[in-house]
Each structure stands twice: as C-alpha cells, then as structure tokens.
Amino acid sequence: MNRKKRVLVGGMHHESDTFNPITTGPDDIWVLRGKELLEGKGQSSVFGSIATLKEAGYEVIPALIARAVPNGEWDKDYYLSLKQEFLQAIKDALPLDALCLSLHGSMRVREIGEAEGDLLEDIRKICPDIPILSSLDMHATISQRMLDYVDGYVGYKCAPHTDTYEIGIHAARMTIDTLEKGIRPVMSAVKIPFLIAGEQSETSVEPMKKLTATLREYEKQPHIMAASYLLGFPWADTADNGVTAMVVTDGDKQLATEKARELAQLFWDTRKEFCFYNETREPADALVHARSSVEAGVYPVVLSDSGDNPTAGSSQDVTNFLKAILADPFLTSLNPPLCYQAFYDPALVAAAFKAGEGNVVEGTLGAAFDKEKSSPIQVKATVKKLCKAWAEAQNSDMALLDVCGVDVVVTSKHVGCYDPEMMRALGVEPTERKVIVVKLGYLEPEIRAIAKRSMLVLTDGSTNEVFSRLHYKYLPSPMYPMDQEMSWKAF
C-alpha cells in the first residue's frame, strides 16, 4: 500500500521598515504551531495551502507560522530561536516529499538582513533534493538567495490583499502538480529598477488592474505554473529593492525567462501611469480643505497620516501632523471633536488607566520610540474612555484622550489603525464625526465606506510617500521615480 505523501507547511511573515527604529520582538509576534496551525481558520495563505493539501489526500506536517504587524526589523535572538525551531520541525518530520511555505519576502532581522534568504538557505541544507514551493506577499523583495533555494513562488495579485487564501491554494496546487506529474518547476525573475508604494499600486485601478489581469492570462498559457509581480518594499533601504517580474514553468527555463522579460518590460513601459489616484495633499493644504468640506456639509472627512502608517511598518508615534491640527482653532473646536486614530504610547496608556475615566492624565504623547522624526507633545488630557485588552488589536489596551479639543486614541501596542471598530470600542461613532485622522495609507474598505471625502496626506514618518525625503544608503541607483529620465530595457 502506498504511503501518503508528506508535505511540511509553515513560514514567517513580516514587512520590515528599516527607517523605523523599533525592534520587532516577542511581544509583537504571534506564532501558531503544531495542531493549532494545522486546524487553524482564517484567510491567510498558509490556511489555503493546508486545506488544499488535506483535500488532495496528503499528510500535512505543520512547522510554525510567525507573523507581526509591519514594524522595524526583527530581534535577532528571537528570530534565531524561531528559525531553529522551524529547522528542527523539518528534521523531526523527515522523510518529506515537499515543503509548501508561506513567506512574506520583505522580512528583515537586526544584524542579519534578509530573513527569507537566511531561512531558506538553511532549509536547503536539510532538504537538498525535495521540491520547495512558496506563496509570497505582493510586496516581496526578491534576493538571489530566495531564487537559489526555492523551486517556485506565486505572489498575491490583489492590493489590498484580498486573495491571500487563494494564493495559498495556488502554491499548494503547484506543490501537488510537482509531486503528481513528476515535473521540476523552474523560474526566472527580472528585477525592474522601480520603487513603488502601495498607495500608487492598488489593483482595483489602473495600471495595476491591467497588469494583474495580464498575469492571470499568462497563467492560462501552457507550461506556466505561476506569474507574479513582486513590488518590493519601498521603506526598506536594501540593495535588493525594486519590482520583480517572475514566471514559474513546468521545466522550461527558456520560456520562463522569455515571459518574465515580457512582463518586466510591460511594467516598465507603464511607469508613467502610476500616480496617487486618491486626493493627495501636503499637510497644511489638507487641513484647509478639511475645513472647507466641513463648512460645506461634506463629512466625515477622513485624512490619512500616510507617513506614519503602522500597517506599512512605521512607528505609529510621529506627532508633526497632530501638532498642526492642535494649532488650528477650527479643527480643535469641532463638535463632536476631531478623532485621531491612533498613537502607540504604552506609558501614556498606563498613566491613563491609573488615572481612570473622567480624570486628567499628564505626561507626553508620541515620539516614544522614533525620536528623530518628531518630538513629544506635553499633554494634560481628560481620560474620556478606556478599553482593556481589545481583542481585535492583539489585546492592546486603549485610551481615548481629550487633548486640547481633539479626541486622540492611544494604544499600548503597535497596531494597525484601519478599523473604525477601534473608535467604536472607545465610544466614538465615526459616522457622526466631521473629521477623522487615521495613521494609514490607502483606506481599507471599512473606513473608506464611512468617508464622504478622503485625502492622503503626505506626512512625515518611516513610511513617507515622498521617497526623496528618505535617506537611502543601499538602494541601487539609478532608480525610478527618483531618476525620472533614466532608461531601462528587460531584453
């Protein structure tokens, strides 16, 4: 009787911002292991892979999956401990027929650099001959080591990433095809000297809409197992950064190279079409237009503090835009007040809980971690509402503070600020507010549904949308869009 084929699953997921001084450590990272991973539910790629492999009759062996909200680079010691656990899980599971991984592609570790290449190199030492396939985030940064040690990747095709589960299924099907049809995937990748942020590359609008449609058309062609655009991560100062066009075939290297070059040239040829397609303004201008909207009865107005977007890796504590709002007598006298979501400041949250609702807390707000891009604000604030261990934000404690006429949400953990339910957990009904500020880039569907007008504000922080305002040291040159007149060809 033939034994079931054995496939190990697992991975690590993180978008690491090298301009953010925070070190992502054990308190920021959540890990699923063993049975908890194997039986877990959710929309992430690893669950799509697990369900597909199980349905196909494979024995699925779980290692671990480690994730965190985008932030600064990972703590070296904690990463090495998780890596060792991952490698030991592989050794304990041998013999294996394949690995089907779920990786991000832009994860970095203090003193080590790229995490994926480091992890994959050591995995290959244990499994030199078996197929290794993996899903990737659309914002993966492709290094040579990532190409050297994996047989094939498939990247997300939607931004925001609504297709993660489906891409996990795709990675699993590539694994199944490799094992059942006896093929050995080969891939080709072409690096395009182009730095692009998510706020200019949503896939529901052009040019990404037609570019991703092209990927799907390529995947219908004979012998092509996967076609991907991996956009890189602009807020990581790395020598590997840039957009990558990648094609995986069922053994035809020449075809993979030809098609990857075609995709790369197509992307480059559309470069002038990329733009901020949402209303985009400098901070002072955005505040003027927010006032005019309120006076015209067009609200809620939602302003994105895009330079300090924690879901893209910034520190969530840059204060410059809040200072500008506090200096505006119109915006500080709104009824109900302007709501600002949210600052990462554990000390101020702890002080607010100690003071209690209805009482006054004194201290500093912001610049608790990134002390270079802004300075703290001295506050004497009324504690309007407290929320203990909110489950939707990694059990973060939260406080709503009245800071000189502005309702400021403050969190004890570094969390995403995209969900209007965060405000509601603190007694704020966002649909009733005239102006809302979120530390976010492009608006997620939940907050977008509330906005009668929205603006992306070009604020300061570790996710500054104006790349020329960041101090890159390792980024290759020339690089578009910094070098507007540069020429480049894929062939």
XYZ file of C-alpha atoms in Angstrom:
491
model
C 0.000 0.000 0.000
C 1.418 3.377 -0.994
C 2.061 5.746 1.872
C 0.557 9.201 1.853
C 2.885 11.870 0.506
C 4.156 14.099 3.279
C 4.294 17.894 2.870
C 5.524 20.281 5.553
C 3.899 23.719 5.832
C 4.913 26.865 7.670
C 6.602 30.207 7.239
C 7.316 33.686 8.518
C 5.509 36.871 7.554
C 6.659 40.418 8.151
C 7.139 43.695 6.329
C 10.198 45.237 7.989
C 10.723 49.000 7.756
C 14.418 49.846 8.097
C 13.616 53.526 8.723
C 11.672 52.583 11.864
C 13.938 52.323 14.950
C 11.596 49.940 16.796
C 12.850 46.364 17.072
C 10.062 43.845 16.495
C 10.277 41.401 19.404
C 8.438 38.573 21.158
C 5.640 40.832 22.412
C 4.842 41.897 18.844
C 4.970 38.474 17.179
C 2.325 35.783 17.264
C 3.170 32.194 16.460
C 0.994 29.218 15.521
C 2.478 25.746 15.915
C 1.513 22.122 15.510
C -2.157 21.287 15.854
C -3.065 24.949 16.330
C -1.618 25.691 12.887
C -2.950 22.546 11.252
C -6.520 23.163 12.424
C -6.446 26.955 12.319
C -9.039 29.017 10.479
C -8.500 32.236 8.615
C -7.840 33.804 5.254
C -4.048 33.759 5.252
C -2.154 31.873 2.568
C -0.965 29.090 4.862
C -4.568 28.040 5.584
C -5.361 27.931 1.883
C -2.367 25.658 1.361
C -3.239 23.388 4.285
C -6.863 22.937 3.218
C -5.874 22.161 -0.377
C -3.197 19.640 0.567
C -5.519 17.882 3.017
C -8.291 17.716 0.444
C -5.864 16.138 -2.020
C -5.101 13.362 0.486
C -1.668 14.497 1.614
C -0.271 14.151 5.110
C 0.332 17.734 6.166
C 3.037 18.310 8.771
C 2.915 21.698 10.498
C 6.096 23.531 11.489
C 5.181 27.069 12.586
C 3.914 30.323 11.182
C 5.194 33.558 12.774
C 3.647 36.948 11.990
C 3.629 40.517 13.229
C 2.160 43.864 12.229
C 4.659 45.629 9.925
C 7.243 47.369 12.085
C 11.011 47.697 12.426
C 13.442 44.838 11.858
C 13.106 41.677 13.960
C 15.033 40.980 17.123
C 17.957 38.772 16.147
C 17.835 36.370 19.093
C 14.104 35.762 18.853
C 14.282 35.226 15.112
C 17.122 32.740 15.540
C 15.151 30.839 18.177
C 12.119 30.575 15.865
C 14.356 29.629 12.946
C 15.944 26.858 14.989
C 12.503 25.590 15.998
C 11.444 25.624 12.338
C 14.530 23.721 11.204
C 14.101 21.178 13.995
C 10.484 20.612 12.944
C 11.741 19.791 9.455
C 14.368 17.377 10.785
C 11.804 15.675 13.001
C 9.401 15.282 10.064
C 11.846 13.608 7.652
C 11.366 11.933 5.253
C 9.350 14.575 3.416
C 8.158 14.748 -0.165
C 7.918 18.546 -0.381
C 7.681 21.816 1.510
C 4.849 24.271 0.818
C 5.745 27.512 2.567
C 4.035 30.806 3.262
C 6.569 33.639 3.249
C 6.324 37.403 3.008
C 9.514 38.253 1.146
C 10.382 41.584 2.827
C 11.195 40.451 6.355
C 14.472 41.660 7.874
C 16.394 40.885 11.052
C 18.769 43.082 13.055
C 22.419 42.253 12.234
C 21.377 39.561 9.732
C 19.463 41.340 6.976
C 17.008 39.446 4.804
C 15.189 36.747 6.738
C 13.814 34.653 3.882
C 17.174 34.030 2.212
C 18.742 33.188 5.556
C 15.968 30.746 6.479
C 15.751 29.127 3.065
C 19.494 28.575 2.800
C 19.459 26.510 5.979
C 16.289 24.659 4.962
C 18.014 23.585 1.751
C 20.901 22.137 3.742
C 18.398 19.790 5.407
C 16.320 19.148 2.270
C 18.718 19.389 -0.674
C 16.631 17.493 -3.199
C 12.915 17.781 -2.483
C 10.673 20.450 -4.058
C 10.138 23.664 -2.123
C 7.273 25.918 -3.252
C 6.038 29.072 -1.546
C 3.485 31.846 -1.651
C 4.736 35.424 -1.325
C 3.262 38.776 -0.425
C 2.865 41.130 -3.379
C 5.379 43.435 -1.659
C 8.139 40.822 -1.516
C 11.707 41.935 -2.189
C 13.379 39.199 -4.225
C 17.000 38.358 -3.404
C 19.348 35.962 -5.159
C 19.222 33.547 -2.224
C 15.437 33.406 -2.453
C 15.839 32.343 -6.079
C 18.634 29.890 -5.340
C 16.860 27.801 -2.701
C 13.209 27.579 -3.816
C 11.757 25.883 -6.892
C 8.856 28.245 -7.427
C 6.905 31.151 -5.953
C 3.488 32.634 -6.538
C 2.674 36.132 -5.269
C -0.554 37.789 -4.218
C -2.307 39.564 -7.068
C -4.586 41.863 -5.083
C -3.782 45.017 -3.122
C -5.297 45.355 -0.594
C -4.505 41.675 -0.170
C -7.908 40.050 -0.502
C -6.622 36.954 -2.321
C -4.243 35.547 0.295
C -6.204 32.314 0.800
C -6.489 31.778 -2.954
C -2.748 32.247 -3.431
C -2.164 29.684 -0.691
C -4.324 27.308 -2.733
C -2.260 28.160 -5.811
C 1.015 27.354 -4.002
C -0.428 24.035 -2.833
C -1.580 23.140 -6.352
C 1.909 23.882 -7.656
C 3.211 21.504 -4.992
C 0.681 18.817 -5.941
C 1.420 19.167 -9.653
C 5.130 18.868 -8.944
C 4.665 15.652 -6.983
C 1.939 14.025 -9.085
C 3.212 14.891 -12.561
C 6.884 14.376 -11.845
C 7.845 17.840 -13.023
C 10.527 20.075 -11.587
C 9.477 23.732 -11.598
C 11.927 26.321 -12.854
C 11.594 30.065 -12.557
C 13.027 33.224 -13.973
C 12.982 36.637 -12.328
C 13.756 40.055 -13.808
C 14.443 42.969 -11.448
C 12.997 46.303 -12.581
C 14.672 49.456 -11.140
C 11.407 50.881 -9.878
C 10.322 51.812 -6.344
C 6.569 51.890 -5.819
C 4.339 52.284 -2.763
C 1.036 50.522 -2.188
C -0.760 53.860 -2.357
C 0.065 54.005 -6.084
C -0.466 50.338 -6.858
C -3.916 49.237 -5.741
C -5.083 46.531 -8.097
C -8.653 47.797 -8.461
C -7.447 50.755 -10.564
C -5.096 51.237 -13.479
C -2.384 50.493 -14.281
C -2.211 47.602 -11.788
C -5.659 46.397 -12.827
C -4.464 45.587 -16.361
C -1.053 44.397 -15.181
C -2.531 41.821 -12.820
C -5.046 40.791 -15.484
C -2.051 40.084 -17.712
C -0.569 37.837 -15.027
C -3.755 35.789 -14.951
C -3.752 35.493 -18.733
C -0.146 34.263 -18.661
C -1.089 31.625 -16.082
C -3.614 30.187 -18.540
C -0.863 29.514 -21.075
C 0.609 26.009 -21.449
C 3.515 25.135 -19.136
C 3.218 28.303 -16.987
C 2.596 27.434 -13.350
C 2.665 30.966 -11.914
C 3.254 34.565 -12.994
C 3.805 37.309 -10.430
C 4.721 40.926 -9.961
C 6.560 41.300 -6.654
C 6.653 45.024 -5.987
C 9.343 45.199 -3.323
C 9.003 47.298 -0.186
C 9.995 50.964 -0.577
C 10.516 51.614 3.132
C 13.374 49.154 3.410
C 16.781 50.512 2.495
C 18.190 47.416 0.802
C 20.338 46.613 -2.211
C 17.731 44.107 -3.457
C 14.845 46.563 -3.598
C 12.803 47.083 -6.729
C 9.957 45.425 -8.624
C 10.431 41.824 -9.802
C 8.615 40.124 -12.663
C 8.638 36.369 -12.065
C 7.437 33.378 -14.045
C 7.468 29.712 -12.975
C 7.155 26.985 -15.617
C 6.943 23.204 -15.502
C 10.553 22.760 -16.568
C 11.057 25.144 -19.492
C 13.689 27.659 -18.373
C 13.775 29.439 -21.718
C 10.005 30.008 -21.600
C 10.213 31.295 -18.014
C 12.930 33.780 -18.984
C 11.111 34.954 -22.104
C 7.828 35.528 -20.264
C 9.461 37.190 -17.232
C 11.196 39.641 -19.565
C 7.925 40.387 -21.333
C 6.219 41.114 -18.013
C 9.125 43.237 -16.816
C 9.124 45.347 -19.958
C 5.357 45.791 -19.760
C 5.623 47.022 -16.166
C 8.410 49.448 -17.067
C 6.507 50.760 -20.064
C 3.541 51.682 -17.831
C 5.685 53.520 -15.259
C 4.325 56.986 -16.129
C 0.784 55.782 -15.432
C 1.414 55.190 -11.732
C 0.191 58.026 -9.529
C -1.669 58.821 -6.341
C -5.222 58.268 -7.558
C -6.806 59.346 -4.301
C -6.895 63.044 -3.473
C -3.372 63.719 -2.175
C -2.180 66.845 -0.377
C 0.599 68.280 1.736
C -0.375 68.618 5.431
C -1.208 72.330 5.592
C -3.230 72.152 2.387
C -5.124 69.081 3.621
C -6.242 70.912 6.764
C -7.537 73.852 4.720
C -9.560 71.503 2.514
C -10.840 69.539 5.514
C -12.243 72.762 6.921
C -13.859 73.715 3.614
C -15.555 70.310 3.420
C -16.935 70.583 6.922
C -18.230 74.086 6.227
C -19.890 72.770 3.049
C -21.537 69.943 4.983
C -19.492 67.220 3.278
C -18.305 64.915 6.036
C -16.955 62.726 7.585
C -13.644 63.793 6.049
C -11.018 61.081 6.539
C -7.358 62.135 6.438
C -4.630 59.524 6.110
C -1.485 60.300 8.106
C 0.354 58.284 5.472
C 3.936 58.962 6.551
C 3.355 57.216 9.875
C 1.350 54.193 8.751
C 1.899 51.237 11.127
C 0.346 48.749 8.690
C 3.252 49.575 6.352
C 5.842 49.488 9.131
C 6.075 52.977 10.613
C 6.432 53.632 14.328
C 2.883 54.973 14.941
C 4.215 57.755 17.145
C 5.158 60.681 14.865
C 3.463 63.832 16.154
C 4.002 66.502 13.466
C 0.546 66.262 11.874
C -1.195 66.274 15.253
C 0.777 69.407 16.200
C -0.513 71.127 13.062
C -4.087 70.158 13.959
C -3.700 71.371 17.542
C -2.578 74.752 16.184
C -5.793 75.073 14.138
C -8.610 76.761 16.133
C -11.308 75.494 13.755
C -10.285 71.828 13.931
C -9.857 71.905 17.721
C -13.380 73.306 18.249
C -15.407 70.799 16.217
C -18.478 69.252 17.812
C -18.173 66.307 18.073
C -14.373 66.550 18.197
C -11.951 65.502 15.500
C -10.856 61.922 16.217
C -7.221 60.869 15.639
C -6.547 57.097 15.438
C -4.031 56.169 16.878
C -0.721 56.745 18.706
C 1.477 53.977 20.079
C 2.470 55.135 23.560
C 2.389 52.416 26.253
C 3.474 54.748 29.063
C 0.688 57.229 28.419
C -1.884 54.430 28.168
C -0.698 53.041 31.514
C -0.959 56.500 33.068
C -4.477 56.907 31.680
C -5.575 53.605 33.196
C -4.063 54.655 36.513
C -5.898 57.970 36.392
C -9.231 56.426 35.380
C -12.078 57.604 33.189
C -13.187 61.187 33.765
C -9.885 62.160 35.339
C -6.904 64.067 34.000
C -3.650 62.488 32.922
C -0.441 64.460 32.473
C 2.601 63.414 30.514
C 3.951 63.290 26.985
C 2.263 61.978 23.861
C 4.151 60.482 20.941
C 7.798 60.204 19.852
C 8.197 57.456 22.439
C 10.178 55.297 20.002
C 11.115 57.330 16.949
C 12.745 60.410 18.421
C 14.248 61.630 15.144
C 11.211 62.472 13.025
C 9.233 64.384 15.662
C 9.165 65.362 19.329
C 6.725 64.506 22.148
C 3.718 66.691 22.919
C 3.241 67.726 26.540
C -0.355 66.929 27.416
C -2.800 67.494 30.219
C -5.658 65.390 28.890
C -9.010 64.177 30.132
C -9.443 60.412 30.010
C -12.749 60.006 28.148
C -12.832 56.221 27.734
C -10.683 53.165 28.432
C -10.708 49.754 26.768
C -8.769 46.863 28.286
C -7.126 44.227 26.065
C -9.105 44.855 22.874
C -9.058 41.503 21.092
C -9.134 42.984 17.593
C -5.782 44.731 18.150
C -3.627 41.995 19.703
C -5.201 42.591 23.120
C -3.859 46.128 23.213
C -5.059 48.413 25.981
C -6.523 51.619 24.543
C -7.390 55.050 25.843
C -9.412 57.900 24.342
C -7.948 61.205 25.484
C -9.256 64.743 25.055
C -6.106 66.594 24.001
C -6.958 70.291 23.676
C -10.230 69.593 21.890
C -9.065 66.611 19.813
C -10.065 63.037 20.667
C -6.824 61.034 20.438
C -6.774 57.236 20.532
C -3.655 55.870 22.229
C -2.649 52.193 22.236
C -0.340 50.126 24.410
C 0.814 48.034 21.423
C 1.980 48.785 17.899
C -1.181 48.036 15.904
C -2.915 48.770 12.639
C -5.183 51.834 12.701
C -7.501 50.990 9.793
C -10.533 49.607 11.630
C -13.348 52.003 12.641
C -14.331 49.446 15.278
C -11.329 50.668 17.256
C -13.085 54.014 17.667
C -16.371 52.341 18.482
C -14.678 50.278 21.207
C -13.880 53.628 22.826
C -17.393 55.047 22.478
C -16.778 57.019 19.283
C -19.264 56.604 16.427
C -17.129 57.503 13.403
C -20.076 58.198 11.093
C -21.035 61.108 13.374
C -17.593 62.745 13.300
C -16.811 65.592 10.920
C -13.083 64.888 10.635
C -11.212 61.650 11.325
C -7.454 61.140 11.037
C -6.063 57.627 10.710
C -2.429 56.574 10.681
C -2.849 54.720 7.403
C -2.013 54.866 3.706
C -4.757 53.911 1.269
C -8.059 53.481 3.070
C -9.148 49.967 3.867
C -12.738 49.140 2.821
C -14.184 49.530 6.343
C -13.028 53.124 6.816
C -13.478 54.030 3.149
C -17.185 53.191 3.459
C -17.556 55.892 6.121
C -15.751 58.720 4.298
C -17.696 61.303 2.307
C -14.307 62.745 1.334
C -10.849 61.302 1.894
C -7.347 62.676 1.461
C -3.973 61.004 1.541
C -1.763 63.432 3.440
C 1.974 63.468 2.683
C 3.106 63.495 6.294
C 6.413 62.676 7.991
C 7.402 59.241 9.265
C 9.013 55.939 8.364
C 6.509 55.361 5.529
C 6.965 58.744 3.885
C 5.302 58.555 0.476
C 7.768 61.056 -0.984
C 10.802 58.789 -1.308
C 13.201 61.705 -1.887
C 12.556 62.739 1.726
C 14.019 59.453 3.000
C 17.752 58.896 3.384
C 18.572 55.734 1.449
C 22.118 54.388 1.720
C 21.936 50.993 -0.005
C 19.256 51.427 -2.646
C 20.561 50.715 -6.167
C 20.977 53.667 -8.490
C 19.593 54.746 -10.870
C 16.102 54.012 -9.575
C 12.758 55.233 -10.851
C 10.997 57.516 -9.827
C 13.949 59.281 -8.201
C 15.710 59.231 -11.577
C 12.868 60.332 -13.808
C 14.790 60.399 -17.073
C 16.542 57.042 -16.749
C 16.179 54.398 -19.448
C 15.989 50.629 -18.990
C 15.171 47.538 -21.038
C 14.324 44.000 -19.959
C 15.827 42.415 -23.085
